[in-house]
Structure formats: structure tokens, C-alpha cells
Short mmCIF file of C-alpha atoms and ligand atoms in Angstrom, two decimals:
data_model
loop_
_atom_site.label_atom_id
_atom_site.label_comp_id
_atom_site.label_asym_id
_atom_site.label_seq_id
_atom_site.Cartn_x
_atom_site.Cartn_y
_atom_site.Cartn_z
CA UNK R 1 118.25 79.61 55.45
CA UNK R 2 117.95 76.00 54.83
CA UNK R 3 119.43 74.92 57.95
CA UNK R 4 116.64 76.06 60.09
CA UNK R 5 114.32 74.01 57.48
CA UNK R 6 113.46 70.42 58.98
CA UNK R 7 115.26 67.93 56.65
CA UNK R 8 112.06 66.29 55.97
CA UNK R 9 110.63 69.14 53.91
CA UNK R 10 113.82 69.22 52.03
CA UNK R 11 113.52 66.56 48.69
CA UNK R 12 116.82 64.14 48.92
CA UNK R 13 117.93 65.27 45.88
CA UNK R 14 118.05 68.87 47.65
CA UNK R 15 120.06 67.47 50.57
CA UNK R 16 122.11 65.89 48.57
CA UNK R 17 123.02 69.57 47.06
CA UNK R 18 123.30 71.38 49.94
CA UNK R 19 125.82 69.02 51.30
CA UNK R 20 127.59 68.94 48.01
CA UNK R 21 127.94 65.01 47.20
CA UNK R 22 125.48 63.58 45.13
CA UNK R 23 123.90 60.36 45.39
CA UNK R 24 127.24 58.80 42.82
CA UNK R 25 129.75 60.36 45.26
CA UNK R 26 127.71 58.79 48.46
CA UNK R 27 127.76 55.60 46.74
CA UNK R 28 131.40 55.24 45.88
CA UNK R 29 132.65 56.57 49.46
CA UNK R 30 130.70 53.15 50.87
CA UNK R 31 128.48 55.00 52.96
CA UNK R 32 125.57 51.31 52.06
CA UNK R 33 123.80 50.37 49.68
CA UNK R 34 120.52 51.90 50.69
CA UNK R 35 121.98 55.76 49.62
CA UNK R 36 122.10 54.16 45.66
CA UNK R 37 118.04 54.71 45.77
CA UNK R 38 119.38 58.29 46.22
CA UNK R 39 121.24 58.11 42.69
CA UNK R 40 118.21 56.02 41.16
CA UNK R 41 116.10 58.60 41.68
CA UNK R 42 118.51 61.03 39.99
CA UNK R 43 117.46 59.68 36.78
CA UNK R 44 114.31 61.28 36.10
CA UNK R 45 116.14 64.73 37.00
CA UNK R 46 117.27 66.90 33.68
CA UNK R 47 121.39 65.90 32.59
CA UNK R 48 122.33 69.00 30.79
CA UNK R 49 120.60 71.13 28.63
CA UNK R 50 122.21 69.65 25.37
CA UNK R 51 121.26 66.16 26.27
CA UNK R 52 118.00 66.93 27.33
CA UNK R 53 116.63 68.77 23.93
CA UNK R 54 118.32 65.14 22.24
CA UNK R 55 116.19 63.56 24.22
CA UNK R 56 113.18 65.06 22.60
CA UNK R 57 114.12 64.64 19.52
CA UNK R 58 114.23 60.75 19.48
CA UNK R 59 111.76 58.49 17.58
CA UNK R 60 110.82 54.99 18.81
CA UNK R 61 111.83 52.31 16.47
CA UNK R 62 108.59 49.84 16.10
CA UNK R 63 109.42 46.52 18.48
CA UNK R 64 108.23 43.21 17.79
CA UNK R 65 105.85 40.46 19.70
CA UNK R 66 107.03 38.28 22.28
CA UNK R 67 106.20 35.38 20.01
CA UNK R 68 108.37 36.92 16.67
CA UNK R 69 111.34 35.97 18.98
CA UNK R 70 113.54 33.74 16.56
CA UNK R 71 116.06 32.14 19.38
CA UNK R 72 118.08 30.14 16.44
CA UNK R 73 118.93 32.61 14.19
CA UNK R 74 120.90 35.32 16.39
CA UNK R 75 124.65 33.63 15.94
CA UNK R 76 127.40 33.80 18.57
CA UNK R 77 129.97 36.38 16.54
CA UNK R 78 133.31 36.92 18.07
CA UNK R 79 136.17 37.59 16.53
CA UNK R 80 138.95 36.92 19.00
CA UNK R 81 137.85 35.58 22.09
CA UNK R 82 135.66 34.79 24.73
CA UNK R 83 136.27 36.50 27.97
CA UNK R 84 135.00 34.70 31.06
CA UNK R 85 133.82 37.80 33.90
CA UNK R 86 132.91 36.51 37.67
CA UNK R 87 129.69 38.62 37.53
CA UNK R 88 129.75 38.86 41.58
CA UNK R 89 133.46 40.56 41.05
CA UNK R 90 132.41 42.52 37.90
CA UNK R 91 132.37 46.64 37.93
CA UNK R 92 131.31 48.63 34.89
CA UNK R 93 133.32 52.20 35.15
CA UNK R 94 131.66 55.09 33.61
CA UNK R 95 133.67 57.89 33.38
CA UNK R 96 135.26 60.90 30.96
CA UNK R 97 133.77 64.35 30.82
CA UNK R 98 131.77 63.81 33.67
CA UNK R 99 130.72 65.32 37.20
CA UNK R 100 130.50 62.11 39.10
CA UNK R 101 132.65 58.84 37.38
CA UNK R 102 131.20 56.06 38.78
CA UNK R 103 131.92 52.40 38.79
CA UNK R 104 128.69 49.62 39.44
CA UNK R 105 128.44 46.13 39.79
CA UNK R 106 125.76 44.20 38.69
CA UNK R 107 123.57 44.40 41.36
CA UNK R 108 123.56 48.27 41.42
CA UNK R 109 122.90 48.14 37.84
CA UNK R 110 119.93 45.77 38.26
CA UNK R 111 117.81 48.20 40.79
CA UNK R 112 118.06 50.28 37.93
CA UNK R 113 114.44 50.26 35.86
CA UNK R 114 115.06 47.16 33.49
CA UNK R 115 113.76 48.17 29.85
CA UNK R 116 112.71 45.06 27.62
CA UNK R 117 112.23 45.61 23.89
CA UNK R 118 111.78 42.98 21.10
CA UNK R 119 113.82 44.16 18.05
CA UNK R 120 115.88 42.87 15.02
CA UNK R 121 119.37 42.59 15.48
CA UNK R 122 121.58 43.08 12.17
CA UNK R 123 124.67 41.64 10.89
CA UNK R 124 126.60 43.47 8.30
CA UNK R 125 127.67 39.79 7.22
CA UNK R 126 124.12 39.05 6.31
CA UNK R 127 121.74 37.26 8.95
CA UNK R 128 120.11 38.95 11.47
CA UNK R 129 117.32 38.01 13.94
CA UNK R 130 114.52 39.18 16.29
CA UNK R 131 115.58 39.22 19.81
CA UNK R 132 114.37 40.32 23.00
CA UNK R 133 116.67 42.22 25.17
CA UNK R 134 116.33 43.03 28.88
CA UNK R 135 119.05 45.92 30.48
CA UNK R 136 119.30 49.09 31.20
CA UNK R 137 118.71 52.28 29.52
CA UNK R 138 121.81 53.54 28.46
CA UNK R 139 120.35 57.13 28.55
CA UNK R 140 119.90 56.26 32.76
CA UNK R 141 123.05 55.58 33.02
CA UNK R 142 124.75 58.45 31.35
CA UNK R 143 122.07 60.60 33.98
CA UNK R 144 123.56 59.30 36.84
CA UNK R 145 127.34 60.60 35.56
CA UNK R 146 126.01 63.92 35.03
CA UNK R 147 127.76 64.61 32.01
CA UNK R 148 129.46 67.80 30.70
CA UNK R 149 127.92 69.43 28.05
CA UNK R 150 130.57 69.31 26.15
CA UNK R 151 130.11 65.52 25.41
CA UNK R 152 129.45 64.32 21.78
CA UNK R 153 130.60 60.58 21.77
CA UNK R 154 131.07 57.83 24.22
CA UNK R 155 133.34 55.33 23.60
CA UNK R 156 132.83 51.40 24.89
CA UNK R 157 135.60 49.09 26.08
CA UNK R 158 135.16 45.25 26.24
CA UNK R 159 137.13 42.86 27.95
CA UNK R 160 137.94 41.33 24.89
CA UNK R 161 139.95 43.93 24.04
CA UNK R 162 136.76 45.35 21.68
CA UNK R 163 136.09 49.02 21.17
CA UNK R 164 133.47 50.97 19.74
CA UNK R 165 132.75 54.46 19.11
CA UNK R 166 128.82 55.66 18.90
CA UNK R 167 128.09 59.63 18.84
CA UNK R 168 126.01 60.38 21.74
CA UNK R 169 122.48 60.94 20.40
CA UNK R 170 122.34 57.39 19.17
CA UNK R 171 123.49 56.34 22.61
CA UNK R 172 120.69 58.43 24.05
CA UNK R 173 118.17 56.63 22.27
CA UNK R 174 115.50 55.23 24.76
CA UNK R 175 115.45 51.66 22.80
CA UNK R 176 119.63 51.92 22.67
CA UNK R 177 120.08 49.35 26.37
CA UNK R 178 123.54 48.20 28.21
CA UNK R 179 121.58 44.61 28.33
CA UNK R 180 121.88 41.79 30.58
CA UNK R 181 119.31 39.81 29.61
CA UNK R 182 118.31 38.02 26.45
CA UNK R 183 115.17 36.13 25.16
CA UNK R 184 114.05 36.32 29.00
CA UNK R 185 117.08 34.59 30.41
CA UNK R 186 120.28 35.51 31.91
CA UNK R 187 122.57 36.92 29.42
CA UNK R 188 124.93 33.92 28.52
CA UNK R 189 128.76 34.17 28.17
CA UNK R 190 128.96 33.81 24.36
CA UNK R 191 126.60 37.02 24.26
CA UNK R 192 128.41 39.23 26.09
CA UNK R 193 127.88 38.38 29.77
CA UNK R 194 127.65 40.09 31.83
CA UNK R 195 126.36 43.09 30.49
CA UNK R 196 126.44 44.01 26.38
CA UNK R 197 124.91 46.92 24.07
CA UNK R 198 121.58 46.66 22.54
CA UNK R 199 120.02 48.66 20.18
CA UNK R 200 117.81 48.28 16.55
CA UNK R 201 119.50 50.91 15.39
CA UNK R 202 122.64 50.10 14.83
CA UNK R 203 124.69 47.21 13.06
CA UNK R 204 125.67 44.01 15.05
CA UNK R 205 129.32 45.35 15.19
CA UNK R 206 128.33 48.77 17.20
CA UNK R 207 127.01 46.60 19.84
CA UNK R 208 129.37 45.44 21.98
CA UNK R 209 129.39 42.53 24.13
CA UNK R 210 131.35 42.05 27.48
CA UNK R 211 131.14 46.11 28.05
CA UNK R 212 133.81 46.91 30.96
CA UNK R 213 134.06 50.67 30.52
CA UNK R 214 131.75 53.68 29.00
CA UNK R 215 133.63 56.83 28.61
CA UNK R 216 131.73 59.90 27.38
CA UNK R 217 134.13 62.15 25.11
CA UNK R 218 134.47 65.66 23.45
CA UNK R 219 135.84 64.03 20.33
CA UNK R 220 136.36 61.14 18.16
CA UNK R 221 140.04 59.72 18.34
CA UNK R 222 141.68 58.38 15.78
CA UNK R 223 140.71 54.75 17.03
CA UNK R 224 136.85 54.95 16.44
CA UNK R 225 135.99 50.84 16.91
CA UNK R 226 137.77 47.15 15.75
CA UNK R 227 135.95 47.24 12.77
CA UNK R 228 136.07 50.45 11.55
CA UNK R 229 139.75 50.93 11.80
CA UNK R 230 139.89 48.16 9.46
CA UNK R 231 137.43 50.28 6.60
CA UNK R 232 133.89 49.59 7.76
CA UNK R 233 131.47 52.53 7.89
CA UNK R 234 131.59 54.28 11.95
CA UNK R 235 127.69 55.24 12.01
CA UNK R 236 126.33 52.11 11.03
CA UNK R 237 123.04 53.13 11.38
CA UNK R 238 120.22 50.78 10.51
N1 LIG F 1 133.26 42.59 22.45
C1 LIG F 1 132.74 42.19 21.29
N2 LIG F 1 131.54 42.66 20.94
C2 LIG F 1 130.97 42.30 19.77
C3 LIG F 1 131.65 41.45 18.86
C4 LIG F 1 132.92 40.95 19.28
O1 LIG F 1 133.59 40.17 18.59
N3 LIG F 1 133.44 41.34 20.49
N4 LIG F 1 131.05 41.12 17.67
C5 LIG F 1 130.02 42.05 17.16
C6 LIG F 1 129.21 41.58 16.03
S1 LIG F 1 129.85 41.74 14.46
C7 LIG F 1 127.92 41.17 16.17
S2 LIG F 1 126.93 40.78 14.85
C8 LIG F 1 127.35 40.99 17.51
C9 LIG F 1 126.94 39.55 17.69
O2 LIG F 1 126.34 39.36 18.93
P1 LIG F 1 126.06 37.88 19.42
O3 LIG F 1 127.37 37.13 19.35
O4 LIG F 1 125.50 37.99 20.78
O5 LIG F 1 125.05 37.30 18.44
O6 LIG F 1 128.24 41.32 18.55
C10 LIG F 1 129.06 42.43 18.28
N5 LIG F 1 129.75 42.78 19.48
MO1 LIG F 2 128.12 41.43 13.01
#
């Protein structure tokens, strides 16, 4: 029986079974900081069998060079307003048909591995420019929710009082990031501080800045995203 075992043979990620709370559940009862390398390492173990095969199945979009950056021509577009978030006080909530909702601040989300990619970001309104973005895969942080497998969409709130819809294997894209970073820097306010989606491919309006809450659905509602209740196509795939 395992309790005669010596916990050191035991993997964490086994410990963390046999005393039923996971690394997420450790976290949010406050039991310090140190347990979240617990949950980190979660990542690389299989979500649910669903997700998993999806993950296969993805091809890499081709990313440009460092130097293709064009910092000019990526415009600030925001259609109501601004929302000013205290990064220190900021929590990102992840939650729907899930084992373990979590919320994270930002410094939980940056021990996470930070993905960079170089890609061209498109406006349906008709610029669009190459940009680097620096975050987190979006994939990693759907692992550490352990997700149902019933889930087929996740939705994305913004503090703006933005929504967006995206079905679940272009979330699970490896090059699809909740970024923090752009062109090398600290993601600024006007681009969706502190954390925003990234992606090349999808349309500027699927990727939504100031992201507050990720909730990972069964079904579409009738509300699919600001600018697709008011006619424009919900894949938006590029
Ligand atoms: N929350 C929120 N996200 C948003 C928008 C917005 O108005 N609010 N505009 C979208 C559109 S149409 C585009 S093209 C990009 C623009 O990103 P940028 O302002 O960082 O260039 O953000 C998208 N995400
Ligand atoms: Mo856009």
C-alpha cells in the first residue's frame, strides 16, 4: 500500500493524488507559493483524452524574424474604453467545466514557461502588422484547470466589458498565447495590459485585450463576442 512507500519514491504529482488535492486546489487554499511548482509541473501531464488527440492535430503557423518586427504599424483599437488594472491586485479566473477553477495573478502566471512568437496580427478594418508577443500558452493554462471533456468553447471576458467566443481547438493552438508582453517590453495599457490574447490565426477582434476571465463551455450562447453580435463572422480564422 502506498503508505508504507517512503514519500520520496512517490512523484509529486502522485502525492498530490493520493491525498486528493491537486497542485490548483493547494494553491488556492494558501498553503505558499512554493506548492504552484507543483501545478507547473502539471502541464506536461495529459488534460483529457479529447484535448489531447487536438493537440496532435495542430500545425505551426510560420513566425517571422526578430528584425520583421514593424512597431508602427500595429494601431491601438478600442472601441469603448480603456480600463486601467493595478497589475499587483490583478487575478485572471479560469473556470467553467472544469476540475480545479483557479484564479492567478500575474506573478503565478509568469513562472509559467513564457512562449515568444513573431507573427502578423490582422485587422478586419484593413492594416495589420508583424508583432512579437511574449505570454503564456493558452493550451498550459487550460492543463492546469483540468478540463471536462465535455468542453468545446471557451469564452473570454475583458474588463472593458469585451467578450469573445473561440471554439476550443483554436484556443489549443500552441502559437494561440494569453500575452503579456509585446515587441520585448511590458505589455502597455492601450494593448491590453495586463494580460491579452495572441494568436496568427485569428482576426484582431478574436483577440482580446485586458482578459479578466476564461471560462471553458459545453456550448455556444447566444452572445458569441462584441463584434459578432453585431453581424461579423464568429470563426474569424486567418
Ligand atoms: N477588450 C478588447 N479587446 C480588443 C478590442 C477591444 O476594443 N477591446 N479590439 C480588438 C481589435 S478589433 C483589434 S484589431 C485588436 C487591436 O489590438 P491593439 O489595440 O493592441 O493593436 O484588439 C482586439 N481586442
Ligand atoms: Mo480589429
Amino acid at each position: 500500500m502506498s503508505l508504507i512507500l517512503p514519500k520520496r519514491l512517490l512523484s509529486r504529482r502522485r502525492l498530490l493524488q493520493l491525498s486528493g488535492l491537486s497542485g490548483v486546489g493547494l494553491l488556492l487554499n494558501g498553503c505558499g507559493r512554493n506548492l504552484f511548482s507543483n501545478s507547473v509541473r502539471q502541464i506536461s501531464e495529459p488534460l483529457n483524452q479529447s484535448l489531447e488527440e487536438l493537440l496532435l492535430s495542430h500545425k505551426p503557423v510560420p513566425e517571422f524574424a526578430v528584425s520583421d518586427i514593424e512597431p508602427d504599424k500595429l494601431l491601438v483599437n478600442t472601441f469603448d474604453f480603456t480600463p486601467q488594472i493595478n497589475p499587483a491586485q490583478f487575478q485572471l479566473t479560469i473556470n467553467g467545466e472544469v476540475s480545479n477553477p483557479m484564479q492567478l495573478s500575474m506573478a503565478d502566471i509568469q513562472k509559467l514557461p513564457l512562449t515568444s512568437m513573431v507573427i502578423r496580427h490582422v485587422c478586419v478594418e484593413g492594416w495589420a502588422a508583424i508583432v512579437q508577443w511574449g505570454g503564456v500558452r493558452l493550451q498550459d493554462l487550460v492543463a492546469l484547470v483540468q478540463p471536462k471533456s465535455s468542453v468545446r468553447y471557451v469564452y473570454f471576458k475583458s474588463a472593458d466589458g469585451y467578450y469573445e467566443s473561440w471554439d476550443i481547438a483554436s484556443a489549443m493552438h500552441p502559437q494561440t498565447l494569453m500575452a503579456y508582453q509585446k515587441n520585448g517590453e511590458p505589455l502597455s495599457t492601450d494593448n491590453g495590459a495586463p494580460i491579452r490574447l495572441a494568436s496568427p490565426i485569428k482576426l484582431g477582434y478574436k483577440q482580446s485585450k485586458w482578459v479578466t476571465e476564461i471560462i471553458l463551455v459545453t456550448s455556444l450562447l447566444p452572445a458569441k463576442g462584441y463584434w459578432e453580435d453585431q453581424g461579423y463572422e464568429w470563426f474569424a480564422g486567418l
